[in-house]
JSON list of C-alpha atoms in Angstrom, two decimals:
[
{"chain": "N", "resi": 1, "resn": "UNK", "atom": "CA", "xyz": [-12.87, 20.26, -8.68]},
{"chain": "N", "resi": 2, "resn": "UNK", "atom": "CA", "xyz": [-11.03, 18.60, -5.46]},
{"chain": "N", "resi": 3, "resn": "UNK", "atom": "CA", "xyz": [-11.57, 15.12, -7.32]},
{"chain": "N", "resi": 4, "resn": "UNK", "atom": "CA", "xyz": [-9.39, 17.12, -10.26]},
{"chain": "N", "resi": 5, "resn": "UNK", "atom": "CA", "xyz": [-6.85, 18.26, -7.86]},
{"chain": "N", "resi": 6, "resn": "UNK", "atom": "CA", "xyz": [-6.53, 15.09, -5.99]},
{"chain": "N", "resi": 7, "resn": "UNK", "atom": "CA", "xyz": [-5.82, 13.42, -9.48]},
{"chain": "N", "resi": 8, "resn": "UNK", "atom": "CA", "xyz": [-3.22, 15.39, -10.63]},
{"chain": "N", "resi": 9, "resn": "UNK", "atom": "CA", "xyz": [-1.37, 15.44, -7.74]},
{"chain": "N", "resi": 10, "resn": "UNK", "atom": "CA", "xyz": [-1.78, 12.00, -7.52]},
{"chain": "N", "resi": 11, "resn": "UNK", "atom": "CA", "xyz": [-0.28, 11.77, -10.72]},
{"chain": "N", "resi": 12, "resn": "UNK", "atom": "CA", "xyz": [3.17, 14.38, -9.92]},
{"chain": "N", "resi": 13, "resn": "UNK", "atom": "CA", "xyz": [3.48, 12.88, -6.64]},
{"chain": "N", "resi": 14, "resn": "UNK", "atom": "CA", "xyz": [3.74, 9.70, -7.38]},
{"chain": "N", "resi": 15, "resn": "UNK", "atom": "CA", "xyz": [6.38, 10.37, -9.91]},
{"chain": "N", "resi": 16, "resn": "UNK", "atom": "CA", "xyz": [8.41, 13.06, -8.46]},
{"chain": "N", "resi": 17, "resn": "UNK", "atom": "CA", "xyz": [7.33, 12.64, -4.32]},
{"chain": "N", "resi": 18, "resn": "UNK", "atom": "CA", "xyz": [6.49, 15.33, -2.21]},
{"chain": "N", "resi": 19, "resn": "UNK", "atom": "CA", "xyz": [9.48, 17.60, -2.50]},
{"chain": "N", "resi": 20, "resn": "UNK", "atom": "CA", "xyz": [9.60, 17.27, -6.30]},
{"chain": "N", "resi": 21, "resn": "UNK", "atom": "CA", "xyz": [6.29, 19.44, -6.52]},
{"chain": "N", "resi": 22, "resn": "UNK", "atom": "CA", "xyz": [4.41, 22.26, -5.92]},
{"chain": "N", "resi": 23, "resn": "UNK", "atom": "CA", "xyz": [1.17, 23.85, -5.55]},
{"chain": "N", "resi": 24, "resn": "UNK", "atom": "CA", "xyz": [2.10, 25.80, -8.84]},
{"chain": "N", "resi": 25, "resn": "UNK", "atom": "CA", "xyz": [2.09, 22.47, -10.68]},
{"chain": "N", "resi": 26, "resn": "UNK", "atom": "CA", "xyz": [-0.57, 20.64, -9.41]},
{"chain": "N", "resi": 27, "resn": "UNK", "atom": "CA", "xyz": [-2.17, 23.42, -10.26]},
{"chain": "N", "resi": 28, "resn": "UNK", "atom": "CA", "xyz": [-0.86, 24.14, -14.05]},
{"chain": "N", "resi": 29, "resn": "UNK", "atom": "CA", "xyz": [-1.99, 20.25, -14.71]},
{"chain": "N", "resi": 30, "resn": "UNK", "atom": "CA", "xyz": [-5.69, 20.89, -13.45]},
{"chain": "N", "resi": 31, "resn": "UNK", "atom": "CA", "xyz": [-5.45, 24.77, -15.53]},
{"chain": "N", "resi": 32, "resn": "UNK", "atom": "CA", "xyz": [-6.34, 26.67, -12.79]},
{"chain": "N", "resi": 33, "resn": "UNK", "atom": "CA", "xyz": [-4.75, 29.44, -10.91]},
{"chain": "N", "resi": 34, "resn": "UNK", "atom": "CA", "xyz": [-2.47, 28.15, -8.12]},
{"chain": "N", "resi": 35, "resn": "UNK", "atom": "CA", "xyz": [-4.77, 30.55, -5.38]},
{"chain": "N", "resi": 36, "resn": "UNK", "atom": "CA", "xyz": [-7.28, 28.09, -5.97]},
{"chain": "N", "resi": 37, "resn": "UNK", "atom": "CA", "xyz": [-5.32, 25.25, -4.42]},
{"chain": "N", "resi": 38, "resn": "UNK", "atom": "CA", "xyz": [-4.56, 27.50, -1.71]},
{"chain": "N", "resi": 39, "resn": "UNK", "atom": "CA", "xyz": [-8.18, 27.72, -1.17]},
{"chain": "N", "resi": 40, "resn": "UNK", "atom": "CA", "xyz": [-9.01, 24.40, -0.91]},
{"chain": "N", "resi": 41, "resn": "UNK", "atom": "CA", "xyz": [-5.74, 23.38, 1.12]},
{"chain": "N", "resi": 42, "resn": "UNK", "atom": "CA", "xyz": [-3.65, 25.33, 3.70]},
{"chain": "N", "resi": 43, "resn": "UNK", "atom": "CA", "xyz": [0.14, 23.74, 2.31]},
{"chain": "N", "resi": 44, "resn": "UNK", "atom": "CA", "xyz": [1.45, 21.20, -0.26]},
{"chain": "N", "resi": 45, "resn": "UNK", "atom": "CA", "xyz": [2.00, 19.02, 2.88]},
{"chain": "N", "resi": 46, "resn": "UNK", "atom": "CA", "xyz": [-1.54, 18.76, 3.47]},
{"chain": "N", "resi": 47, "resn": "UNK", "atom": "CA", "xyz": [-2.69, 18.50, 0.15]},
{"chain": "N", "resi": 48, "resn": "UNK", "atom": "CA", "xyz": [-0.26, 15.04, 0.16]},
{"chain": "N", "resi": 49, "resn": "UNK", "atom": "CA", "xyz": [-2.15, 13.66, 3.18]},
{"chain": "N", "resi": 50, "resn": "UNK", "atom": "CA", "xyz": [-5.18, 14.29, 1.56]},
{"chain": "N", "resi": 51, "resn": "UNK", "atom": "CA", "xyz": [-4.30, 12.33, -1.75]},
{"chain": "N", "resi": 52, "resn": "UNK", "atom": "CA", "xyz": [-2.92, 9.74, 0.37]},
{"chain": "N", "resi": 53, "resn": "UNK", "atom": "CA", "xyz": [-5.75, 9.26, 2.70]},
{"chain": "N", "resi": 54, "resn": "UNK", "atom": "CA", "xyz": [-8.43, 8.92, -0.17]},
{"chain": "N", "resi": 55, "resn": "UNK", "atom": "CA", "xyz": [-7.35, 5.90, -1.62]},
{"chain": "N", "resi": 56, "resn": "UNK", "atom": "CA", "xyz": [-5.92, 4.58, 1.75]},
{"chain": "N", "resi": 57, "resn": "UNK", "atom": "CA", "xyz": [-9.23, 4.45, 3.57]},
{"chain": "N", "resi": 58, "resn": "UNK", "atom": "CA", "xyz": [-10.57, 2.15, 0.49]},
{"chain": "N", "resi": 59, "resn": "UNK", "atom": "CA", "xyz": [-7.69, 0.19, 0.61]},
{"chain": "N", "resi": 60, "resn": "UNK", "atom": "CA", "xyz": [-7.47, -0.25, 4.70]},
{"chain": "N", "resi": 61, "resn": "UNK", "atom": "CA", "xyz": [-11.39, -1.02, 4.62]},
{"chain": "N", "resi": 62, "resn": "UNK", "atom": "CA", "xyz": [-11.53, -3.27, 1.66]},
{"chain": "N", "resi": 63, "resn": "UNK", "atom": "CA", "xyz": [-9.04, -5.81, 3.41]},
{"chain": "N", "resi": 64, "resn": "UNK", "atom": "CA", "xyz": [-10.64, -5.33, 6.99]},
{"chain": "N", "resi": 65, "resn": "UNK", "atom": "CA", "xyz": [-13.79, -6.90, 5.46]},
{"chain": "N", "resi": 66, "resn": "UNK", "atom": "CA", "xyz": [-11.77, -9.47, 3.75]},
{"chain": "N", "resi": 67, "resn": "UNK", "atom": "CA", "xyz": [-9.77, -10.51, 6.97]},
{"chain": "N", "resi": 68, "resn": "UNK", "atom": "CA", "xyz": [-12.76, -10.29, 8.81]},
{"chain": "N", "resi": 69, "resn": "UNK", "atom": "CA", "xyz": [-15.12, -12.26, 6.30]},
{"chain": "N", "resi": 70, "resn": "UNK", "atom": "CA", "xyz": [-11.85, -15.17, 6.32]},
{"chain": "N", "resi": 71, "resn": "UNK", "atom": "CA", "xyz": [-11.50, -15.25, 10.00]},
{"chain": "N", "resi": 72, "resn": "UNK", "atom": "CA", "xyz": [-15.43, -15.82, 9.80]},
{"chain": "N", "resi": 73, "resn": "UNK", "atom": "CA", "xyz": [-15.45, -18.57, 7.11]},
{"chain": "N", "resi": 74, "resn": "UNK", "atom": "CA", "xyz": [-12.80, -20.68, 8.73]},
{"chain": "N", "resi": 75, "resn": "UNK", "atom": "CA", "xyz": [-14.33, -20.32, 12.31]},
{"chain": "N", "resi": 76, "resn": "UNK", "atom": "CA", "xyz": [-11.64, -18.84, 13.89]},
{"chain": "N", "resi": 77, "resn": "UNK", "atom": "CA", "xyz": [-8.97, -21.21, 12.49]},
{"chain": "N", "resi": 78, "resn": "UNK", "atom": "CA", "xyz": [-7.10, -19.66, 9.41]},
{"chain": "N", "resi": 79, "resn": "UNK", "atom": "CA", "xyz": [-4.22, -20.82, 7.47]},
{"chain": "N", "resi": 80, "resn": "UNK", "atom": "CA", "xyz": [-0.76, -18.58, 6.78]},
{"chain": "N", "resi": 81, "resn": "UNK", "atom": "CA", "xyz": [-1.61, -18.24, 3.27]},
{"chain": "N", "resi": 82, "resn": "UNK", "atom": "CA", "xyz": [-5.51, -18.58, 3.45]},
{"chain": "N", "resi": 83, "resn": "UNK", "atom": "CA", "xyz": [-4.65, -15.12, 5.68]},
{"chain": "N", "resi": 84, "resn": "UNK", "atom": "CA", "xyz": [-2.31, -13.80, 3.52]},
{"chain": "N", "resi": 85, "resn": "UNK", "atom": "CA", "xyz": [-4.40, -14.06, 0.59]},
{"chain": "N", "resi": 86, "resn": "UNK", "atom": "CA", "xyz": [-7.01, -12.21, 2.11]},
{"chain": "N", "resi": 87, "resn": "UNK", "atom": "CA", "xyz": [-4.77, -9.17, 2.95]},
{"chain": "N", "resi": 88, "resn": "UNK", "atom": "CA", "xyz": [-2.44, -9.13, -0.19]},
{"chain": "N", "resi": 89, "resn": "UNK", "atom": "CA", "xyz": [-4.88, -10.06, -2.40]},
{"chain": "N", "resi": 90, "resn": "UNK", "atom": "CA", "xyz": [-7.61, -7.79, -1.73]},
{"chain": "N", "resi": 91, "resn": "UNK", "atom": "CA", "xyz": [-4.99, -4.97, -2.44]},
{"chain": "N", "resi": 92, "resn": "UNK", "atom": "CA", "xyz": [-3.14, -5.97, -5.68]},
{"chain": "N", "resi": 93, "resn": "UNK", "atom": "CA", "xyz": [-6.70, -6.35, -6.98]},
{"chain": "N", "resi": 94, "resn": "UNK", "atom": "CA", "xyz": [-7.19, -2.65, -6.63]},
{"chain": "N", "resi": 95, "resn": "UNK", "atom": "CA", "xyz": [-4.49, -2.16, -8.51]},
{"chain": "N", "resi": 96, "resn": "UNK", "atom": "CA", "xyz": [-4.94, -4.34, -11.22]},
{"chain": "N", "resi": 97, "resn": "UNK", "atom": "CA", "xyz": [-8.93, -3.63, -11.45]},
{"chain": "N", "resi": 98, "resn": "UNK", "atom": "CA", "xyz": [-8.14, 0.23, -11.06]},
{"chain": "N", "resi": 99, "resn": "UNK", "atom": "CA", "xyz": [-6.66, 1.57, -13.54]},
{"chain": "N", "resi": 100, "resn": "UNK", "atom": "CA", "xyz": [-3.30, 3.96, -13.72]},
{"chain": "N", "resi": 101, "resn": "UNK", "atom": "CA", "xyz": [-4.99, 6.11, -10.98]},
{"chain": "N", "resi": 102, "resn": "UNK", "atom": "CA", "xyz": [-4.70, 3.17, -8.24]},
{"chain": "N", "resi": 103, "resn": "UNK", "atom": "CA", "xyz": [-1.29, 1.95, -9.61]},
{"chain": "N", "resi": 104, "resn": "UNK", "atom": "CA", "xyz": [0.13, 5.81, -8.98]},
{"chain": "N", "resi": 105, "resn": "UNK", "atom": "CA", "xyz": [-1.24, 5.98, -5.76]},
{"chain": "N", "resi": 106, "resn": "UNK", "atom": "CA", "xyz": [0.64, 2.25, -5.23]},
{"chain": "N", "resi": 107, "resn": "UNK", "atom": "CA", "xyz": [3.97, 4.02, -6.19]},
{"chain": "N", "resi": 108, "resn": "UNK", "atom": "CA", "xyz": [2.70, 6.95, -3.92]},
{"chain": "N", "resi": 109, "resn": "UNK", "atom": "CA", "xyz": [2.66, 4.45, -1.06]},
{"chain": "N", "resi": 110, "resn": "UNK", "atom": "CA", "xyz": [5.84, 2.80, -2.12]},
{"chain": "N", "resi": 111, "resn": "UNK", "atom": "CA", "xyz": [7.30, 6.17, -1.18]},
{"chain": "N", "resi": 112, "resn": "UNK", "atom": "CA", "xyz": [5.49, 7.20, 2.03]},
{"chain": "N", "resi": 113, "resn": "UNK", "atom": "CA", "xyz": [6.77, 3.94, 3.73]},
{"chain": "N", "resi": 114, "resn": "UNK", "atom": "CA", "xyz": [10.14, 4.56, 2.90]},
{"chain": "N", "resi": 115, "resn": "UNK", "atom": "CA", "xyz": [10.27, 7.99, 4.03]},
{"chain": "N", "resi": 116, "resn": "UNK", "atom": "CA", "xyz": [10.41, 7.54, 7.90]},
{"chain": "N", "resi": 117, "resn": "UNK", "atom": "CA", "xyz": [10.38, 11.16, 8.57]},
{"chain": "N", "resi": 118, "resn": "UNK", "atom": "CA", "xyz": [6.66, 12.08, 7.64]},
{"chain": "N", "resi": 119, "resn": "UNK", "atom": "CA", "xyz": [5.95, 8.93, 5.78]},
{"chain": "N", "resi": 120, "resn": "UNK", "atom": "CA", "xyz": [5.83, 6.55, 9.24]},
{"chain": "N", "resi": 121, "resn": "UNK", "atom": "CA", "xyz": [3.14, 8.68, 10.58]},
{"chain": "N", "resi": 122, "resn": "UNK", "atom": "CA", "xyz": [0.69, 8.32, 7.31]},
{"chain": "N", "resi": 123, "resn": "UNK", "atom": "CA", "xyz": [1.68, 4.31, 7.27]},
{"chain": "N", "resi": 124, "resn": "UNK", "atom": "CA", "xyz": [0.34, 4.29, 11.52]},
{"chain": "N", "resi": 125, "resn": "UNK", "atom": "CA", "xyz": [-2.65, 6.25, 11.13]},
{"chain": "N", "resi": 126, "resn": "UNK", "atom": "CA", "xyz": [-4.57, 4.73, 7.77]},
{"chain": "N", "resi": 127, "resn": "UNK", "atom": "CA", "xyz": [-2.80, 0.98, 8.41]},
{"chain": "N", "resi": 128, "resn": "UNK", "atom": "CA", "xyz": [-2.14, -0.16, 11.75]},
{"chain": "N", "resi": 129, "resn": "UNK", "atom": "CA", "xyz": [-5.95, -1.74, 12.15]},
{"chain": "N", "resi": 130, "resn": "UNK", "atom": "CA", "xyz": [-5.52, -3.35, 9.69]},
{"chain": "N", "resi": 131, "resn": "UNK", "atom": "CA", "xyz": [-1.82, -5.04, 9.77]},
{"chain": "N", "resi": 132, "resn": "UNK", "atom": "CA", "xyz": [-2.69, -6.23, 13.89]},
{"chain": "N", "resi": 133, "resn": "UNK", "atom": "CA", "xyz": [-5.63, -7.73, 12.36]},
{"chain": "N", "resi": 134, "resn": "UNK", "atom": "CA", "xyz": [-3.29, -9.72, 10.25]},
{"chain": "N", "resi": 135, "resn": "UNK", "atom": "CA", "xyz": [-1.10, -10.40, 12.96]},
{"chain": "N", "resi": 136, "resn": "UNK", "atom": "CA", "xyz": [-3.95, -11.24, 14.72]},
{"chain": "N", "resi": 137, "resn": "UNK", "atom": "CA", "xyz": [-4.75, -14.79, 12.40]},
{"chain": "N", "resi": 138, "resn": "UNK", "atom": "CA", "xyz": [-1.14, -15.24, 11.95]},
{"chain": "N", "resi": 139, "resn": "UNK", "atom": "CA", "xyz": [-1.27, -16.33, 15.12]},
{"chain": "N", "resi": 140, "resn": "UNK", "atom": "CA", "xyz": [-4.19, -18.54, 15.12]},
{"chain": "N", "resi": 141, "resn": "UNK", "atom": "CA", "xyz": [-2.67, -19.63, 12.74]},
{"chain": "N", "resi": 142, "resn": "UNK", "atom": "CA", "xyz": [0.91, -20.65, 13.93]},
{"chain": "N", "resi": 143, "resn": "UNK", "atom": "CA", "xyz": [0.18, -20.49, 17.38]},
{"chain": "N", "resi": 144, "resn": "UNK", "atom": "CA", "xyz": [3.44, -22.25, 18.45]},
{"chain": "N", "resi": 145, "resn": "UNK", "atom": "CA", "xyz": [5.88, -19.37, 16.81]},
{"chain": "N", "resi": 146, "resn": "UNK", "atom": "CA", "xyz": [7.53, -16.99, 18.75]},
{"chain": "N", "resi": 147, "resn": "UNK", "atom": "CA", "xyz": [5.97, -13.85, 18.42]},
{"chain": "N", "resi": 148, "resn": "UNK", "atom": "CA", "xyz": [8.57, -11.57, 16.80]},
{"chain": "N", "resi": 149, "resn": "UNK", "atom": "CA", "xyz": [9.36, -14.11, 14.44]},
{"chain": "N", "resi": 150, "resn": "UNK", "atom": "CA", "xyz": [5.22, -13.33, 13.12]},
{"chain": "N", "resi": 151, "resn": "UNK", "atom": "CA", "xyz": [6.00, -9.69, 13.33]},
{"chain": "N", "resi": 152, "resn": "UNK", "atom": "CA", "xyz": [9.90, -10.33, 11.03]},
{"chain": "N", "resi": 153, "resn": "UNK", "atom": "CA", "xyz": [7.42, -12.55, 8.55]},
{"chain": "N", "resi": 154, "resn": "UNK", "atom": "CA", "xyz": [5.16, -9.19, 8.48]},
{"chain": "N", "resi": 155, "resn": "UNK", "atom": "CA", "xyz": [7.67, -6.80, 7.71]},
{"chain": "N", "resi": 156, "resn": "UNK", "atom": "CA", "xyz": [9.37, -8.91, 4.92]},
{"chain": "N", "resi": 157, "resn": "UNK", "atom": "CA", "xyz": [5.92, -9.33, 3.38]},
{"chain": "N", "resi": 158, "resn": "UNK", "atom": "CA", "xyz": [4.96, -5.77, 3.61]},
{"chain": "N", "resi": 159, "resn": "UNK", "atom": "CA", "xyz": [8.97, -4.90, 1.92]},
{"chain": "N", "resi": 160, "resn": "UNK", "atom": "CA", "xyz": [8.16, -7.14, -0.75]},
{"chain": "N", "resi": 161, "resn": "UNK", "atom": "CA", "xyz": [4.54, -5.65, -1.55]},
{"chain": "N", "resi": 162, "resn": "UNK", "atom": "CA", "xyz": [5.93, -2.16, -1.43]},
{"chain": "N", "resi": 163, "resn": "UNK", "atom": "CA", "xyz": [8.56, -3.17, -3.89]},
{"chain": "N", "resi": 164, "resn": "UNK", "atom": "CA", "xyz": [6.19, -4.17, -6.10]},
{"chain": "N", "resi": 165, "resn": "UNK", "atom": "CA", "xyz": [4.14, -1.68, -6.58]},
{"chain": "N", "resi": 166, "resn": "UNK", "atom": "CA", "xyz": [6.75, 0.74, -7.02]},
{"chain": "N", "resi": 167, "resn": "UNK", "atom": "CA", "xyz": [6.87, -0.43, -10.03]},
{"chain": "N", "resi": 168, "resn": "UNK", "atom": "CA", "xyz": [10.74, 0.23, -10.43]},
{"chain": "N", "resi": 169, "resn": "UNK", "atom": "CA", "xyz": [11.56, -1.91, -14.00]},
{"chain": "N", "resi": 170, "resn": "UNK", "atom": "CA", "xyz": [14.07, -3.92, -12.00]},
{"chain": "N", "resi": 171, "resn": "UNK", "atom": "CA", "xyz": [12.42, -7.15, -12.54]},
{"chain": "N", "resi": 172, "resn": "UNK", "atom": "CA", "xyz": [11.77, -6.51, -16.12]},
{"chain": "N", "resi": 173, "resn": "UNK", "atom": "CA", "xyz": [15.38, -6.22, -16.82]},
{"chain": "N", "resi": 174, "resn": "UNK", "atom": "CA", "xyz": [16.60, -8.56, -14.67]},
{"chain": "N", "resi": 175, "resn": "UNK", "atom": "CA", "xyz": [14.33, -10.87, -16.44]},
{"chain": "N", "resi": 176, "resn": "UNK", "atom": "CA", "xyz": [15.04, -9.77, -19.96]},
{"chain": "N", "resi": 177, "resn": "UNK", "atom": "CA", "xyz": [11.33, -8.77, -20.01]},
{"chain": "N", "resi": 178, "resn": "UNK", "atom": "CA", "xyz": [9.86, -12.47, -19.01]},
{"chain": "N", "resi": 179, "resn": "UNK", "atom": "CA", "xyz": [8.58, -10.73, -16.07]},
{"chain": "N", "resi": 180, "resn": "UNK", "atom": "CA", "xyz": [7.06, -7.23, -15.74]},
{"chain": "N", "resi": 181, "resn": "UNK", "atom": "CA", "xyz": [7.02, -4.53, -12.95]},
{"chain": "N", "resi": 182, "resn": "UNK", "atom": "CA", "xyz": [3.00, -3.79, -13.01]},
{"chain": "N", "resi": 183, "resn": "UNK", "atom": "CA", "xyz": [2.07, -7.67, -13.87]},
{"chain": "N", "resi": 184, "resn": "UNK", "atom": "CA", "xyz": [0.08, -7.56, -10.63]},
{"chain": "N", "resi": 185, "resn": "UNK", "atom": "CA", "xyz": [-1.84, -10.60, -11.52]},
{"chain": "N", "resi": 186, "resn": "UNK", "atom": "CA", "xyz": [1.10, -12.57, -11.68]},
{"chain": "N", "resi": 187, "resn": "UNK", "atom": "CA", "xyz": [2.12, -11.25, -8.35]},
{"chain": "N", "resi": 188, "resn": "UNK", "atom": "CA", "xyz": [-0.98, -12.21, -7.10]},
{"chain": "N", "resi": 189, "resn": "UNK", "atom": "CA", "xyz": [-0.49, -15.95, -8.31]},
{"chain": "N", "resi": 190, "resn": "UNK", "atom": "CA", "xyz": [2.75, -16.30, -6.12]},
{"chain": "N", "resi": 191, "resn": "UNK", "atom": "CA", "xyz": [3.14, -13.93, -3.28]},
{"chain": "N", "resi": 192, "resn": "UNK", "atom": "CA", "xyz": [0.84, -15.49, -0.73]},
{"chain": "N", "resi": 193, "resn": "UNK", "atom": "CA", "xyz": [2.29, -19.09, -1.01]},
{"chain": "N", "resi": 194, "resn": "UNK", "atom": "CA", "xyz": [5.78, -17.53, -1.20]},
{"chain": "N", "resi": 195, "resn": "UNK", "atom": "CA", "xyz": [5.39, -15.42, 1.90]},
{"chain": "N", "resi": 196, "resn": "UNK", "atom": "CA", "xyz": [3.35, -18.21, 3.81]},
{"chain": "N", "resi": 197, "resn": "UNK", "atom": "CA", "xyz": [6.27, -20.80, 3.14]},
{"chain": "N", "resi": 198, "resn": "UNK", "atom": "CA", "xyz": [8.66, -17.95, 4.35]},
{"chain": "N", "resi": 199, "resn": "UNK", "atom": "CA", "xyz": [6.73, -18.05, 7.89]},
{"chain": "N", "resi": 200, "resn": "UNK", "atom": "CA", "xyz": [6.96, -21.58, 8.32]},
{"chain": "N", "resi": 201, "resn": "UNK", "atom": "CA", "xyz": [10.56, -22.00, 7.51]},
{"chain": "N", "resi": 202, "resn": "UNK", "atom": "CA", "xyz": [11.17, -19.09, 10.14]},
{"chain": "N", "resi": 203, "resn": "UNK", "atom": "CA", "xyz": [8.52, -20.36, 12.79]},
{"chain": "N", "resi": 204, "resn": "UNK", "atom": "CA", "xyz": [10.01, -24.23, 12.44]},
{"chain": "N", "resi": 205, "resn": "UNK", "atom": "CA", "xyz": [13.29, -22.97, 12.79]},
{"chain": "N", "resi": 206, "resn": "UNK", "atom": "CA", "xyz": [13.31, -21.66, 15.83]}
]
């Protein structure tokens, strides 16, 4: 039953955020009385943490391993976009192996790191580890760049991931349908190189 709930909320979150549901409709999508969701969680606020932080924890882990395993393999001495392919790509292919449940919790997180009241806190907690790892063989990596301009290259990558999986359409018209919002494997073809030539035109730069 909470694997129902956390699905359906999923779902109305993801489309109309956290203020654009309620208990009462999470709980008409599962058919059950909205008492039981009271049951099982105290407000609508924590149920959202709770749908967040399932899929999070995958996510956060999944790429830990994946930095970790890269650092490993290249004895300590990583590339920009051997790095970034281990930390992007390890995430879009949750997304495109996952079905429509991982791609609405991808909008889900579009929204939580846009939404600095409440949605800062959820991005910390479940993701920090895991972005200073990053940072971490960024800077083996380009040892010679100043350091904010690693943490700029960071934030620019993580705009354009979020961008993409929420999944707005913009590209798709833009593009008179050549390209397509949730063509994640096409994202994954391009966005490491084009972030990893973004650090090095920032880093030699300066």
């Amino acid at each position: 039953m909470i694997e129902q709930i956390l699905d359906a909320a999923e779902h109305l979150f993801s489309k109309h955020g956290l203020y654009g549901v309620t208990l009462k409709d999470v709980a008409q999508r599962v058919g059950v009385h909205h008492t039981l969701l009271n049951y099982y969680f105290e407000d609508k606020k924590k149920l959202f943490d709770a749908v967040f932080a399932r899929r999070a924890s995958v996510t956060s882990e999944r790429r830990m391993t994946a930095l970790d395993e890269y650092d490993a393999a290249t004895k300590g001495n990583p590339t920009i976009e051997g790095a970034l392919h281990a930390f992007l790509d390890t995430d879009l292919d949750l997304y495109i192996e996952g079905g429509e449940s991982w791609k609405n919790y991808a909008a889900l997180g579009a929204q939580v790191a846009n939404t600095p009241e409440w949605g800062a806190e959820l991005m910390d907690k479940h993701f920090d580890p895991v972005v200073l790892r990053l940072i971490g063989l960024l800077k083996k990596a380009l040892p010679d760049c100043a350091e904010e301009d690693i943490f700029w290259g960071y934030h620019f990558v993580t705009g354009a991931l979020l961008l993409t999986l929420a999944r707005t359409g913009r590209i798709d018209k833009l593009s008179g349908g050549l390209c397509k919002s949730d063509d994640f494997v096409a994202v994954k073809k391009r966005m490491a190189a084009f972030m990893a030539a973004g650090f090095l035109a920032i880093c030699q730069k300066r």
